[in-house]
PDB file of C-alpha atoms in Angstrom:
ATOM      1  CA  UNK Q   1     167.827-116.385 -68.952  1.00  0.00           C
ATOM      2  CA  UNK Q   2     166.166-117.718 -65.817  1.00  0.00           C
ATOM      3  CA  UNK Q   3     163.064-115.755 -65.405  1.00  0.00           C
ATOM      4  CA  UNK Q   4     163.192-116.059 -61.467  1.00  0.00           C
ATOM      5  CA  UNK Q   5     166.968-114.322 -62.111  1.00  0.00           C
ATOM      6  CA  UNK Q   6     166.085-111.645 -64.110  1.00  0.00           C
ATOM      7  CA  UNK Q   7     162.984-110.756 -62.372  1.00  0.00           C
ATOM      8  CA  UNK Q   8     165.001-110.286 -59.213  1.00  0.00           C
ATOM      9  CA  UNK Q   9     167.399-108.383 -60.667  1.00  0.00           C
ATOM     10  CA  UNK Q  10     164.889-106.215 -62.310  1.00  0.00           C
ATOM     11  CA  UNK Q  11     163.486-105.305 -59.005  1.00  0.00           C
ATOM     12  CA  UNK Q  12     166.284-104.814 -57.491  1.00  0.00           C
ATOM     13  CA  UNK Q  13     167.579-102.236 -60.040  1.00  0.00           C
ATOM     14  CA  UNK Q  14     164.310-100.616 -60.360  1.00  0.00           C
ATOM     15  CA  UNK Q  15     164.470-100.398 -56.617  1.00  0.00           C
ATOM     16  CA  UNK Q  16     167.453 -98.478 -56.622  1.00  0.00           C
ATOM     17  CA  UNK Q  17     167.405 -96.409 -59.791  1.00  0.00           C
ATOM     18  CA  UNK Q  18     163.793 -95.571 -60.420  1.00  0.00           C
ATOM     19  CA  UNK Q  19     160.721 -94.232 -58.196  1.00  0.00           C
ATOM     20  CA  UNK Q  20     158.810 -96.827 -59.730  1.00  0.00           C
ATOM     21  CA  UNK Q  21     156.282 -98.550 -57.477  1.00  0.00           C
ATOM     22  CA  UNK Q  22     155.692-102.286 -56.933  1.00  0.00           C
ATOM     23  CA  UNK Q  23     152.592-101.957 -59.097  1.00  0.00           C
ATOM     24  CA  UNK Q  24     154.502-100.771 -62.244  1.00  0.00           C
ATOM     25  CA  UNK Q  25     157.236-102.945 -61.587  1.00  0.00           C
ATOM     26  CA  UNK Q  26     154.714-106.033 -61.640  1.00  0.00           C
ATOM     27  CA  UNK Q  27     153.250-104.865 -64.889  1.00  0.00           C
ATOM     28  CA  UNK Q  28     156.294-104.206 -66.491  1.00  0.00           C
ATOM     29  CA  UNK Q  29     157.428-108.296 -65.371  1.00  0.00           C
ATOM     30  CA  UNK Q  30     154.072-109.301 -66.631  1.00  0.00           C
ATOM     31  CA  UNK Q  31     154.564-108.018 -70.106  1.00  0.00           C
ATOM     32  CA  UNK Q  32     157.877-109.598 -70.057  1.00  0.00           C
ATOM     33  CA  UNK Q  33     155.878-113.063 -69.719  1.00  0.00           C
ATOM     34  CA  UNK Q  34     157.319-113.370 -66.480  1.00  0.00           C
ATOM     35  CA  UNK Q  35     155.098-115.909 -64.162  1.00  0.00           C
ATOM     36  CA  UNK Q  36     153.362-114.405 -61.495  1.00  0.00           C
ATOM     37  CA  UNK Q  37     155.327-116.597 -58.539  1.00  0.00           C
ATOM     38  CA  UNK Q  38     158.470-115.351 -60.068  1.00  0.00           C
ATOM     39  CA  UNK Q  39     157.267-111.671 -59.750  1.00  0.00           C
ATOM     40  CA  UNK Q  40     155.877-112.033 -56.210  1.00  0.00           C
ATOM     41  CA  UNK Q  41     159.268-113.551 -55.261  1.00  0.00           C
ATOM     42  CA  UNK Q  42     161.120-110.566 -56.594  1.00  0.00           C
ATOM     43  CA  UNK Q  43     158.658-107.983 -55.518  1.00  0.00           C
ATOM     44  CA  UNK Q  44     159.295-109.658 -51.888  1.00  0.00           C
ATOM     45  CA  UNK Q  45     162.845-107.794 -52.000  1.00  0.00           C
ATOM     46  CA  UNK Q  46     160.878-104.406 -52.445  1.00  0.00           C
ATOM     47  CA  UNK Q  47     159.809-104.147 -48.607  1.00  0.00           C
ATOM     48  CA  UNK Q  48     157.245-101.409 -47.286  1.00  0.00           C
ATOM     49  CA  UNK Q  49     160.032 -99.516 -45.562  1.00  0.00           C
ATOM     50  CA  UNK Q  50     161.751 -99.107 -48.888  1.00  0.00           C
ATOM     51  CA  UNK Q  51     158.474 -98.627 -50.950  1.00  0.00           C
ATOM     52  CA  UNK Q  52     157.929 -95.425 -48.222  1.00  0.00           C
ATOM     53  CA  UNK Q  53     161.369 -94.133 -48.980  1.00  0.00           C
ATOM     54  CA  UNK Q  54     160.974 -94.004 -52.626  1.00  0.00           C
ATOM     55  CA  UNK Q  55     157.511 -93.121 -52.497  1.00  0.00           C
ATOM     56  CA  UNK Q  56     158.494 -90.032 -50.309  1.00  0.00           C
ATOM     57  CA  UNK Q  57     161.007 -89.036 -52.668  1.00  0.00           C
ATOM     58  CA  UNK Q  58     158.488 -89.158 -54.999  1.00  0.00           C
ATOM     59  CA  UNK Q  59     156.099 -87.271 -53.370  1.00  0.00           C
ATOM     60  CA  UNK Q  60     158.368 -84.414 -52.629  1.00  0.00           C
ATOM     61  CA  UNK Q  61     159.251 -84.203 -56.205  1.00  0.00           C
ATOM     62  CA  UNK Q  62     155.434 -83.869 -57.176  1.00  0.00           C
ATOM     63  CA  UNK Q  63     154.877 -81.196 -54.585  1.00  0.00           C
ATOM     64  CA  UNK Q  64     157.577 -79.288 -55.807  1.00  0.00           C
ATOM     65  CA  UNK Q  65     155.902 -79.506 -59.574  1.00  0.00           C
ATOM     66  CA  UNK Q  66     152.446 -78.658 -58.195  1.00  0.00           C
ATOM     67  CA  UNK Q  67     153.431 -76.106 -55.783  1.00  0.00           C
ATOM     68  CA  UNK Q  68     151.619 -73.451 -57.478  1.00  0.00           C
ATOM     69  CA  UNK Q  69     148.075 -75.221 -56.658  1.00  0.00           C
ATOM     70  CA  UNK Q  70     146.305 -74.792 -53.691  1.00  0.00           C
ATOM     71  CA  UNK Q  71     147.230 -77.227 -50.894  1.00  0.00           C
ATOM     72  CA  UNK Q  72     144.151 -79.687 -51.061  1.00  0.00           C
ATOM     73  CA  UNK Q  73     144.724 -79.764 -55.068  1.00  0.00           C
ATOM     74  CA  UNK Q  74     148.362 -80.808 -54.564  1.00  0.00           C
ATOM     75  CA  UNK Q  75     147.641 -83.214 -52.072  1.00  0.00           C
ATOM     76  CA  UNK Q  76     145.195 -84.688 -54.869  1.00  0.00           C
ATOM     77  CA  UNK Q  77     147.677 -84.524 -57.417  1.00  0.00           C
ATOM     78  CA  UNK Q  78     150.403 -86.125 -55.476  1.00  0.00           C
ATOM     79  CA  UNK Q  79     148.205 -88.756 -54.499  1.00  0.00           C
ATOM     80  CA  UNK Q  80     147.139 -89.303 -58.050  1.00  0.00           C
ATOM     81  CA  UNK Q  81     150.648 -89.714 -59.146  1.00  0.00           C
ATOM     82  CA  UNK Q  82     151.748 -91.890 -56.157  1.00  0.00           C
ATOM     83  CA  UNK Q  83     148.772 -94.493 -57.907  1.00  0.00           C
ATOM     84  CA  UNK Q  84     150.565 -93.793 -61.144  1.00  0.00           C
ATOM     85  CA  UNK Q  85     153.523 -94.581 -60.574  1.00  0.00           C
ATOM     86  CA  UNK Q  86     152.502 -98.313 -58.847  1.00  0.00           C
ATOM     87  CA  UNK Q  87     152.346 -97.423 -55.327  1.00  0.00           C
ATOM     88  CA  UNK Q  88     149.238 -98.397 -52.873  1.00  0.00           C
ATOM     89  CA  UNK Q  89     146.461 -96.123 -52.230  1.00  0.00           C
ATOM     90  CA  UNK Q  90     147.150 -96.376 -48.605  1.00  0.00           C
ATOM     91  CA  UNK Q  91     151.224 -94.933 -48.742  1.00  0.00           C
ATOM     92  CA  UNK Q  92     150.521 -91.369 -49.371  1.00  0.00           C
ATOM     93  CA  UNK Q  93     148.783 -91.746 -45.533  1.00  0.00           C
ATOM     94  CA  UNK Q  94     151.347 -93.313 -44.367  1.00  0.00           C
ATOM     95  CA  UNK Q  95     153.883 -90.588 -45.375  1.00  0.00           C
ATOM     96  CA  UNK Q  96     151.899 -87.274 -45.611  1.00  0.00           C
ATOM     97  CA  UNK Q  97     153.323 -85.865 -42.213  1.00  0.00           C
ATOM     98  CA  UNK Q  98     157.053 -86.281 -43.568  1.00  0.00           C
ATOM     99  CA  UNK Q  99     156.563 -84.984 -46.983  1.00  0.00           C
ATOM    100  CA  UNK Q 100     153.629 -81.928 -47.091  1.00  0.00           C
ATOM    101  CA  UNK Q 101     155.010 -79.129 -47.251  1.00  0.00           C
ATOM    102  CA  UNK Q 102     154.587 -76.428 -44.677  1.00  0.00           C
ATOM    103  CA  UNK Q 103     151.613 -74.230 -45.785  1.00  0.00           C
ATOM    104  CA  UNK Q 104     152.667 -70.803 -46.585  1.00  0.00           C
ATOM    105  CA  UNK Q 105     149.593 -68.948 -45.699  1.00  0.00           C
ATOM    106  CA  UNK Q 106     150.980 -65.567 -47.686  1.00  0.00           C
ATOM    107  CA  UNK Q 107     151.667 -67.648 -50.758  1.00  0.00           C
ATOM    108  CA  UNK Q 108     148.168 -69.253 -50.808  1.00  0.00           C
ATOM    109  CA  UNK Q 109     146.271 -66.225 -49.885  1.00  0.00           C
ATOM    110  CA  UNK Q 110     148.188 -64.321 -53.273  1.00  0.00           C
ATOM    111  CA  UNK Q 111     147.049 -67.554 -55.409  1.00  0.00           C
ATOM    112  CA  UNK Q 112     143.674 -67.081 -54.138  1.00  0.00           C
ATOM    113  CA  UNK Q 113     143.810 -63.552 -55.019  1.00  0.00           C
ATOM    114  CA  UNK Q 114     145.238 -64.126 -58.446  1.00  0.00           C
ATOM    115  CA  UNK Q 115     143.056 -66.786 -59.679  1.00  0.00           C
ATOM    116  CA  UNK Q 116     139.951 -65.475 -57.613  1.00  0.00           C
ATOM    117  CA  UNK Q 117     140.438 -62.276 -60.270  1.00  0.00           C
ATOM    118  CA  UNK Q 118     141.377 -64.515 -63.064  1.00  0.00           C
ATOM    119  CA  UNK Q 119     137.884 -66.232 -62.843  1.00  0.00           C
ATOM    120  CA  UNK Q 120     135.934 -62.731 -61.706  1.00  0.00           C
ATOM    121  CA  UNK Q 121     136.500 -61.556 -65.263  1.00  0.00           C
ATOM    122  CA  UNK Q 122     136.234 -64.403 -67.090  1.00  0.00           C
ATOM    123  CA  UNK Q 123     132.492 -64.868 -65.681  1.00  0.00           C
ATOM    124  CA  UNK Q 124     131.419 -61.416 -66.159  1.00  0.00           C
ATOM    125  CA  UNK Q 125     129.281 -62.345 -68.844  1.00  0.00           C
ATOM    126  CA  UNK Q 126     126.821 -63.608 -65.847  1.00  0.00           C
ATOM    127  CA  UNK Q 127     124.543 -61.168 -63.464  1.00  0.00           C
ATOM    128  CA  UNK Q 128     124.296 -61.146 -60.086  1.00  0.00           C
ATOM    129  CA  UNK Q 129     124.079 -65.130 -58.466  1.00  0.00           C
ATOM    130  CA  UNK Q 130     124.425 -66.537 -61.462  1.00  0.00           C
ATOM    131  CA  UNK Q 131     127.976 -65.303 -62.110  1.00  0.00           C
ATOM    132  CA  UNK Q 132     128.757 -65.852 -57.957  1.00  0.00           C
ATOM    133  CA  UNK Q 133     127.567 -69.295 -58.506  1.00  0.00           C
ATOM    134  CA  UNK Q 134     129.737 -70.159 -61.751  1.00  0.00           C
ATOM    135  CA  UNK Q 135     132.823 -68.367 -59.988  1.00  0.00           C
ATOM    136  CA  UNK Q 136     132.289 -70.226 -56.649  1.00  0.00           C
ATOM    137  CA  UNK Q 137     132.195 -73.615 -59.002  1.00  0.00           C
ATOM    138  CA  UNK Q 138     135.278 -72.524 -60.912  1.00  0.00           C
ATOM    139  CA  UNK Q 139     137.260 -71.632 -57.626  1.00  0.00           C
ATOM    140  CA  UNK Q 140     135.965 -74.956 -56.092  1.00  0.00           C
ATOM    141  CA  UNK Q 141     136.872 -77.451 -59.171  1.00  0.00           C
ATOM    142  CA  UNK Q 142     140.648 -75.480 -58.605  1.00  0.00           C
ATOM    143  CA  UNK Q 143     140.884 -76.987 -55.207  1.00  0.00           C
ATOM    144  CA  UNK Q 144     140.343 -73.567 -53.042  1.00  0.00           C
ATOM    145  CA  UNK Q 145     138.364 -73.641 -49.868  1.00  0.00           C
ATOM    146  CA  UNK Q 146     134.553 -72.453 -50.242  1.00  0.00           C
ATOM    147  CA  UNK Q 147     134.779 -70.535 -46.785  1.00  0.00           C
ATOM    148  CA  UNK Q 148     138.203 -68.668 -48.563  1.00  0.00           C
ATOM    149  CA  UNK Q 149     136.512 -67.911 -51.288  1.00  0.00           C
ATOM    150  CA  UNK Q 150     133.480 -66.317 -49.692  1.00  0.00           C
ATOM    151  CA  UNK Q 151     135.588 -64.148 -47.978  1.00  0.00           C
ATOM    152  CA  UNK Q 152     136.850 -63.064 -51.150  1.00  0.00           C
ATOM    153  CA  UNK Q 153     133.440 -62.300 -52.540  1.00  0.00           C
ATOM    154  CA  UNK Q 154     132.535 -60.496 -49.374  1.00  0.00           C
ATOM    155  CA  UNK Q 155     135.667 -58.032 -49.706  1.00  0.00           C
ATOM    156  CA  UNK Q 156     134.958 -57.525 -53.400  1.00  0.00           C
ATOM    157  CA  UNK Q 157     131.118 -56.905 -52.768  1.00  0.00           C
ATOM    158  CA  UNK Q 158     132.431 -54.190 -50.408  1.00  0.00           C
ATOM    159  CA  UNK Q 159     134.752 -52.795 -52.525  1.00  0.00           C
ATOM    160  CA  UNK Q 160     132.040 -52.171 -55.069  1.00  0.00           C
ATOM    161  CA  UNK Q 161     129.768 -50.411 -52.458  1.00  0.00           C
TER     162      UNK Q 161
END
């Protein structure tokens, strides 16, 4: 089979049926020993507009998957997911406004509360500043804003006194 035709056909099929980006498609064609010129010609069909459409669909899907994460962590995960699927690193910045879900303050607050209580219990073996330090590190690792974490801690301290 003609490599040029195969590459063009493969790119058309993947463009329509899957959410793979040009990087993953290029990698697959390289594994099939298709020449770089044929790959470049075939990928020319995958226009930046089409890439944005497919990346938007994938980003929405990923945001749904990570809905129970803090917003900052969601964006990190979606950005990483797009890179893994072969999209350019700048594409998330182009589609961010279209795909980022509206932040639900109640949901985020509830998530913070639940995670904070869990970590506060986990670090009970530490005392004083050491416990606070471990707690803050854990919350930040999970993608929470340090101001919100500090506010929760202040409320916790008020409740104890």
